[in-house]
C-alpha cells in the first residue's frame, strides 16, 4: 500500500476515541523493519515537530519557542501508528487522550501557569 503522506497524514486533525481534538499531525517518524524497509512508526504533533518540518527561520523560531516552554528539547508528542483506528477527514485514534502522554508544551504551561491560577483545580479539562 502506497501512502501519500502529504495528503493522507500531514496537517490532519488528530481525534481521540472520545472525539477530543488532540492537535494536528505535524510530522511523522520512520523506523526500519527487519528487511530494511522504512515504515511510519509514529505521528508527531507539537511546535518542535512542526518547526523541524517547516525549516528555515520560521521553523527555527517554532523550535526555539517549544524549547523555551519544555524541559525536554522541543520533544513532540509521539503517537504510535498502532494507535490509529482509521484515517478519514481526521486521524482517529483507538486511545483516549488521558491514555496518551501530554504534549510537553501543555505540561509546562499547566505546571508553570494554569495550576497557579486560583480555582484552576476545579476547572474542567
Backbone as JSON Lines, residues from 0, in Angstrom:
{"i":0,"aa":"X","n":[0.84,-1.18,0.0],"ca":[0.0,0.0,0.0],"c":[0.88,1.24,0.0]}
{"i":1,"aa":"X","n":[0.65,2.11,-0.93],"ca":[1.43,3.34,-1.02],"c":[0.68,4.46,-0.32]}
{"i":2,"aa":"X","n":[1.34,5.12,0.6],"ca":[0.72,6.2,1.37],"c":[1.34,7.51,0.92]}
{"i":3,"aa":"X","n":[0.5,8.44,0.53],"ca":[0.97,9.78,0.2],"c":[0.86,10.61,1.46]}
{"i":4,"aa":"X","n":[1.97,10.74,2.18],"ca":[1.96,11.37,3.48],"c":[1.41,12.79,3.45]}
{"i":5,"aa":"X","n":[1.8,13.54,2.44],"ca":[1.35,14.93,2.37],"c":[-0.15,15.07,2.36]}
{"i":6,"aa":"X","n":[-0.83,14.2,1.65],"ca":[-2.29,14.29,1.55],"c":[-3.02,13.48,2.61]}
{"i":7,"aa":"X","n":[-2.47,12.35,3.02],"ca":[-3.21,11.45,3.88],"c":[-2.93,11.59,5.37]}
{"i":8,"aa":"X","n":[-1.81,12.2,5.74],"ca":[-1.49,12.31,7.16],"c":[-1.16,13.72,7.62]}
{"i":9,"aa":"X","n":[-0.22,14.35,6.97],"ca":[0.26,15.64,7.46],"c":[-0.84,16.69,7.5]}
{"i":10,"aa":"X","n":[-0.88,17.42,8.6],"ca":[-1.82,18.51,8.86],"c":[-3.26,18.05,9.12]}
{"i":11,"aa":"X","n":[-3.5,16.76,9.23],"ca":[-4.83,16.26,9.59],"c":[-5.04,16.43,11.09]}
{"i":12,"aa":"X","n":[-6.27,16.69,11.48],"ca":[-6.61,16.74,12.9],"c":[-6.46,15.35,13.51]}
{"i":13,"aa":"X","n":[-5.98,15.31,14.74],"ca":[-5.89,14.05,15.49],"c":[-7.01,14.07,16.52]}
{"i":14,"aa":"X","n":[-7.85,13.04,16.5],"ca":[-9.01,12.96,17.38],"c":[-8.92,11.66,18.17]}
{"i":15,"aa":"X","n":[-9.12,11.75,19.49],"ca":[-9.04,10.54,20.3],"c":[-10.32,9.71,20.19]}
{"i":16,"aa":"X","n":[-10.37,8.6,20.91],"ca":[-11.5,7.68,20.83],"c":[-12.81,8.32,21.3]}
{"i":17,"aa":"X","n":[-12.72,9.37,22.13],"ca":[-13.91,10.06,22.63],"c":[-14.29,11.27,21.79]}
{"i":18,"aa":"X","n":[-13.53,11.52,20.71],"ca":[-13.81,12.67,19.86],"c":[-13.12,13.95,20.3]}
{"i":19,"aa":"X","n":[-12.19,13.84,21.26],"ca":[-11.46,15.01,21.75],"c":[-10.33,15.35,20.78]}
{"i":20,"aa":"X","n":[-10.26,16.61,20.38],"ca":[-9.22,17.07,19.48],"c":[-7.89,17.15,20.22]}
{"i":21,"aa":"X","n":[-6.85,16.5,19.67],"ca":[-5.54,16.47,20.3],"c":[-4.52,17.37,19.61]}
{"i":22,"aa":"X","n":[-4.8,17.81,18.42],"ca":[-3.86,18.62,17.65],"c":[-3.86,18.16,16.21]}
{"i":23,"aa":"X","n":[-2.8,18.49,15.52],"ca":[-2.66,18.09,14.12],"c":[-1.41,17.24,13.95]}
{"i":24,"aa":"X","n":[-1.39,16.45,12.9],"ca":[-0.18,15.69,12.56],"c":[0.81,16.68,11.98]}
{"i":25,"aa":"X","n":[1.86,16.98,12.74],"ca":[2.86,17.95,12.29],"c":[4.02,17.29,11.55]}
{"i":26,"aa":"X","n":[4.25,16.03,11.81],"ca":[5.33,15.31,11.15],"c":[5.15,13.83,11.43]}
{"i":27,"aa":"X","n":[5.97,13.0,10.84],"ca":[5.95,11.57,11.1],"c":[7.38,11.12,11.41]}
{"i":28,"aa":"X","n":[7.47,10.0,12.11],"ca":[8.78,9.41,12.42],"c":[8.81,8.02,11.79]}
{"i":29,"aa":"X","n":[9.87,7.77,11.05],"ca":[10.03,6.48,10.39],"c":[10.88,5.55,11.22]}
{"i":30,"aa":"X","n":[10.68,4.27,11.02],"ca":[11.54,3.22,11.55],"c":[11.84,2.29,10.39]}
{"i":31,"aa":"X","n":[12.75,1.36,10.61],"ca":[13.13,0.41,9.56],"c":[12.87,-0.99,10.08]}
{"i":32,"aa":"X","n":[12.16,-1.79,9.27],"ca":[11.86,-3.16,9.7],"c":[13.05,-4.08,9.49]}
{"i":33,"aa":"X","n":[12.88,-5.36,9.82],"ca":[13.98,-6.33,9.76],"c":[14.48,-6.57,8.33]}
{"i":34,"aa":"X","n":[13.67,-6.23,7.34],"ca":[14.09,-6.37,5.94],"c":[14.75,-5.1,5.4]}
{"i":35,"aa":"X","n":[14.84,-4.08,6.25],"ca":[15.45,-2.82,5.82],"c":[14.49,-1.86,5.15]}
{"i":36,"aa":"X","n":[13.18,-2.14,5.25],"ca":[12.19,-1.27,4.63],"c":[11.68,-0.24,5.63]}
{"i":37,"aa":"X","n":[11.6,1.01,5.22],"ca":[11.09,2.05,6.13],"c":[9.56,1.99,6.25]}
{"i":38,"aa":"X","n":[9.07,2.37,7.41],"ca":[7.64,2.46,7.63],"c":[7.37,3.59,8.63]}
{"i":39,"aa":"X","n":[6.15,4.12,8.61],"ca":[5.77,5.16,9.56],"c":[5.53,4.5,10.91]}
{"i":40,"aa":"X","n":[6.29,4.9,11.91],"ca":[6.16,4.32,13.25],"c":[5.35,5.21,14.19]}
{"i":41,"aa":"X","n":[5.51,6.53,14.07],"ca":[4.85,7.47,14.97],"c":[4.32,8.67,14.21]}
{"i":42,"aa":"X","n":[3.22,9.21,14.71],"ca":[2.75,10.51,14.29],"c":[3.27,11.5,15.32]}
{"i":43,"aa":"X","n":[3.77,12.64,14.87],"ca":[4.32,13.64,15.77],"c":[3.46,14.88,15.75]}
{"i":44,"aa":"X","n":[3.21,15.45,16.91],"ca":[2.46,16.7,16.99],"c":[3.13,17.61,18.0]}
{"i":45,"aa":"X","n":[3.13,18.88,17.71],"ca":[3.74,19.86,18.6],"c":[4.59,20.84,17.83]}
{"i":46,"aa":"X","n":[4.87,21.98,18.47],"ca":[5.62,23.05,17.83],"c":[7.0,22.62,17.37]}
{"i":47,"aa":"X","n":[7.67,21.8,18.16],"ca":[9.01,21.34,17.78],"c":[8.99,20.52,16.51]}
{"i":48,"aa":"X","n":[8.02,19.61,16.4],"ca":[7.91,18.77,15.2],"c":[7.56,19.6,13.99]}
{"i":49,"aa":"X","n":[6.63,20.53,14.15],"ca":[6.24,21.39,13.03],"c":[7.4,22.27,12.6]}
{"i":50,"aa":"X","n":[8.12,22.82,13.57],"ca":[9.25,23.67,13.24],"c":[10.33,22.95,12.46]}
{"i":51,"aa":"X","n":[10.64,21.72,12.85],"ca":[11.65,20.96,12.12],"c":[11.16,20.61,10.72]}
{"i":52,"aa":"X","n":[9.86,20.37,10.57],"ca":[9.33,20.06,9.24],"c":[9.35,21.27,8.33]}
{"i":53,"aa":"X","n":[9.01,22.43,8.87],"ca":[8.97,23.66,8.06],"c":[10.38,24.11,7.69]}
{"i":54,"aa":"X","n":[11.27,24.1,8.69],"ca":[12.64,24.54,8.45],"c":[12.73,26.05,8.31]}
{"i":55,"aa":"X","n":[13.91,26.53,7.97],"ca":[14.13,27.97,7.77],"c":[13.97,28.76,9.06]}
{"i":56,"aa":"X","n":[13.83,30.06,8.91],"ca":[13.71,30.94,10.08],"c":[12.46,30.68,10.9]}
{"i":57,"aa":"X","n":[11.35,30.52,10.21],"ca":[10.09,30.27,10.91],"c":[10.17,28.95,11.69]}
{"i":58,"aa":"X","n":[10.7,27.93,11.07],"ca":[10.85,26.65,11.73],"c":[11.76,26.74,12.95]}
{"i":59,"aa":"X","n":[12.88,27.44,12.8],"ca":[13.79,27.61,13.95],"c":[13.12,28.37,15.08]}
{"i":60,"aa":"X","n":[12.28,29.36,14.74],"ca":[11.57,30.11,15.75],"c":[10.59,29.21,16.51]}
{"i":61,"aa":"X","n":[9.84,28.38,15.79],"ca":[8.91,27.45,16.45],"c":[9.64,26.49,17.38]}
{"i":62,"aa":"X","n":[10.78,25.96,16.92],"ca":[11.56,25.04,17.75],"c":[12.09,25.78,18.99]}
{"i":63,"aa":"X","n":[12.57,27.01,18.8],"ca":[13.08,27.79,19.94],"c":[11.98,28.07,20.95]}
{"i":64,"aa":"X","n":[10.78,28.39,20.48],"ca":[9.66,28.62,21.4],"c":[9.3,27.34,22.15]}
{"i":65,"aa":"X","n":[9.26,26.24,21.44],"ca":[8.96,24.97,22.09],"c":[10.03,24.63,23.13]}
{"i":66,"aa":"X","n":[11.3,24.87,22.79],"ca":[12.39,24.6,23.73],"c":[12.26,25.47,24.98]}
{"i":67,"aa":"X","n":[11.79,26.68,24.8],"ca":[11.67,27.62,25.92],"c":[10.63,27.14,26.94]}
{"i":68,"aa":"X","n":[9.61,26.45,26.44],"ca":[8.5,26.05,27.31],"c":[8.47,24.58,27.65]}
{"i":69,"aa":"X","n":[9.58,23.88,27.47],"ca":[9.63,22.47,27.84],"c":[10.95,22.16,28.51]}
{"i":70,"aa":"X","n":[10.94,21.11,29.31],"ca":[12.18,20.66,29.93],"c":[13.0,19.86,28.94]}
{"i":71,"aa":"X","n":[12.32,19.14,28.05],"ca":[12.99,18.35,27.02],"c":[13.09,19.21,25.77]}
{"i":72,"aa":"X","n":[14.17,19.08,25.04],"ca":[14.41,19.92,23.87],"c":[13.34,19.68,22.8]}
{"i":73,"aa":"X","n":[12.31,20.5,22.83],"ca":[11.2,20.51,21.86],"c":[10.71,19.12,21.47]}
{"i":74,"aa":"X","n":[10.64,18.24,22.44],"ca":[10.16,16.88,22.18],"c":[8.69,16.92,21.8]}
{"i":75,"aa":"X","n":[8.34,16.37,20.65],"ca":[6.94,16.35,20.26],"c":[6.19,15.22,20.96]}
{"i":76,"aa":"X","n":[4.88,15.29,20.91],"ca":[4.06,14.17,21.35],"c":[4.17,13.12,20.26]}
{"i":77,"aa":"X","n":[4.58,11.91,20.64],"ca":[4.76,10.8,19.69],"c":[3.63,9.81,19.89]}
{"i":78,"aa":"X","n":[2.81,9.66,18.86],"ca":[1.68,8.74,18.91],"c":[2.0,7.53,18.03]}
{"i":79,"aa":"X","n":[2.1,6.35,18.63],"ca":[2.4,5.15,17.83],"c":[1.34,4.94,16.76]}
{"i":80,"aa":"X","n":[1.76,4.58,15.57],"ca":[0.82,4.37,14.47],"c":[-0.18,3.26,14.8]}
{"i":81,"aa":"X","n":[0.21,2.32,15.65],"ca":[-0.71,1.24,16.02],"c":[-1.92,1.78,16.8]}
{"i":82,"aa":"X","n":[-1.85,3.01,17.31],"ca":[-2.98,3.63,18.0],"c":[-4.01,4.22,17.04]}
{"i":83,"aa":"X","n":[-3.68,4.27,15.74],"ca":[-4.59,4.86,14.75],"c":[-5.66,3.82,14.39]}
{"i":84,"aa":"X","n":[-6.92,4.19,14.59],"ca":[-8.04,3.32,14.25],"c":[-8.38,3.46,12.77]}
{"i":85,"aa":"X","n":[-8.4,4.72,12.29],"ca":[-8.68,4.96,10.88],"c":[-8.27,6.38,10.51]}
{"i":86,"aa":"X","n":[-8.13,6.57,9.21],"ca":[-7.81,7.89,8.68],"c":[-8.89,8.25,7.68]}
{"i":87,"aa":"X","n":[-9.62,9.32,7.98],"ca":[-10.6,9.84,7.03],"c":[-10.38,11.34,6.98]}
{"i":88,"aa":"X","n":[-11.37,12.14,7.29],"ca":[-11.15,13.58,7.31],"c":[-10.23,13.98,8.47]}
{"i":89,"aa":"X","n":[-10.06,13.08,9.41],"ca":[-9.15,13.25,10.55],"c":[-8.44,11.93,10.81]}
{"i":90,"aa":"X","n":[-7.42,11.98,11.65],"ca":[-6.75,10.77,12.12],"c":[-7.42,10.39,13.43]}
{"i":91,"aa":"X","n":[-8.13,9.28,13.42],"ca":[-8.91,8.86,14.59],"c":[-8.17,7.76,15.33]}
{"i":92,"aa":"X","n":[-8.0,7.98,16.63],"ca":[-7.23,7.06,17.46],"c":[-8.1,6.06,18.19]}
{"i":93,"aa":"X","n":[-7.49,4.94,18.56],"ca":[-8.14,3.95,19.42],"c":[-8.09,4.41,20.88]}
{"i":94,"aa":"X","n":[-7.05,5.13,21.23],"ca":[-6.8,5.54,22.61],"c":[-7.55,6.82,22.97]}
{"i":95,"aa":"X","n":[-7.79,6.99,24.26],"ca":[-8.35,8.24,24.78],"c":[-7.2,9.17,25.13]}
{"i":96,"aa":"X","n":[-7.48,10.45,25.16],"ca":[-6.46,11.47,25.42],"c":[-5.73,11.2,26.74]}
{"i":97,"aa":"X","n":[-6.47,10.77,27.77],"ca":[-5.82,10.55,29.07],"c":[-4.94,9.3,29.1]}
{"i":98,"aa":"X","n":[-4.97,8.49,28.04],"ca":[-4.09,7.32,27.94],"c":[-2.79,7.65,27.23]}
{"i":99,"aa":"X","n":[-2.7,8.84,26.68],"ca":[-1.5,9.28,25.94],"c":[-0.73,10.27,26.79]}
{"i":100,"aa":"X","n":[0.58,10.37,26.55],"ca":[1.34,11.4,27.27],"c":[0.85,12.78,26.85]}
{"i":101,"aa":"X","n":[0.91,13.72,27.77],"ca":[0.54,15.1,27.44],"c":[1.64,15.73,26.6]}
{"i":102,"aa":"X","n":[1.25,16.6,25.68],"ca":[2.27,17.32,24.91],"c":[3.16,18.12,25.86]}
{"i":103,"aa":"X","n":[4.47,18.16,25.62],"ca":[5.4,18.84,26.53],"c":[5.07,20.31,26.79]}
{"i":104,"aa":"X","n":[4.67,21.05,25.76],"ca":[4.35,22.47,25.97],"c":[3.12,22.6,26.87]}
{"i":105,"aa":"X","n":[2.12,21.75,26.67],"ca":[0.93,21.77,27.52],"c":[1.31,21.45,28.97]}
{"i":106,"aa":"X","n":[2.17,20.48,29.17],"ca":[2.62,20.13,30.51],"c":[3.32,21.3,31.19]}
{"i":107,"aa":"X","n":[4.2,21.99,30.45],"ca":[4.92,23.14,31.0],"c":[3.93,24.24,31.35]}
{"i":108,"aa":"X","n":[3.0,24.57,30.45],"ca":[2.03,25.63,30.71],"c":[1.16,25.3,31.91]}
{"i":109,"aa":"X","n":[0.74,24.04,32.02],"ca":[-0.09,23.66,33.16],"c":[0.69,23.81,34.47]}
{"i":110,"aa":"X","n":[1.93,23.32,34.48],"ca":[2.74,23.37,35.71],"c":[3.09,24.79,36.12]}
{"i":111,"aa":"X","n":[3.47,25.63,35.16],"ca":[4.0,26.96,35.48],"c":[3.0,28.09,35.39]}
{"i":112,"aa":"X","n":[1.85,27.86,34.8],"ca":[0.9,28.96,34.64],"c":[-0.5,28.58,35.11]}
{"i":113,"aa":"X","n":[-1.1,27.59,34.49],"ca":[-2.51,27.28,34.76],"c":[-2.73,26.83,36.2]}
{"i":114,"aa":"X","n":[-1.87,25.94,36.73],"ca":[-2.05,25.44,38.09],"c":[-1.89,26.53,39.15]}
{"i":115,"aa":"X","n":[-1.3,27.66,38.79],"ca":[-1.12,28.76,39.74],"c":[-2.31,29.71,39.79]}
{"i":116,"aa":"X","n":[-3.27,29.53,38.89],"ca":[-4.46,30.37,38.88],"c":[-5.41,29.88,39.97]}
{"i":117,"aa":"X","n":[-5.85,30.78,40.85],"ca":[-6.77,30.36,41.91],"c":[-8.02,29.71,41.31]}
{"i":118,"aa":"X","n":[-8.38,28.53,41.82],"ca":[-9.56,27.81,41.36],"c":[-9.31,26.94,40.15]}
{"i":119,"aa":"X","n":[-8.09,26.92,39.62],"ca":[-7.78,26.13,38.43],"c":[-8.0,24.64,38.66]}
{"i":120,"aa":"X","n":[-7.87,24.19,39.9],"ca":[-8.05,22.78,40.19],"c":[-9.51,22.35,40.09]}
{"i":121,"aa":"X","n":[-10.43,23.31,40.05],"ca":[-11.85,23.0,39.91],"c":[-12.34,23.12,38.48]}
{"i":122,"aa":"X","n":[-11.48,23.58,37.58],"ca":[-11.87,23.76,36.18],"c":[-11.96,22.41,35.5]}
{"i":123,"aa":"X","n":[-12.83,22.32,34.51],"ca":[-12.91,21.06,33.74],"c":[-11.74,20.99,32.79]}
{"i":124,"aa":"X","n":[-11.36,19.77,32.4],"ca":[-10.26,19.67,31.43],"c":[-9.52,18.47,31.63]}
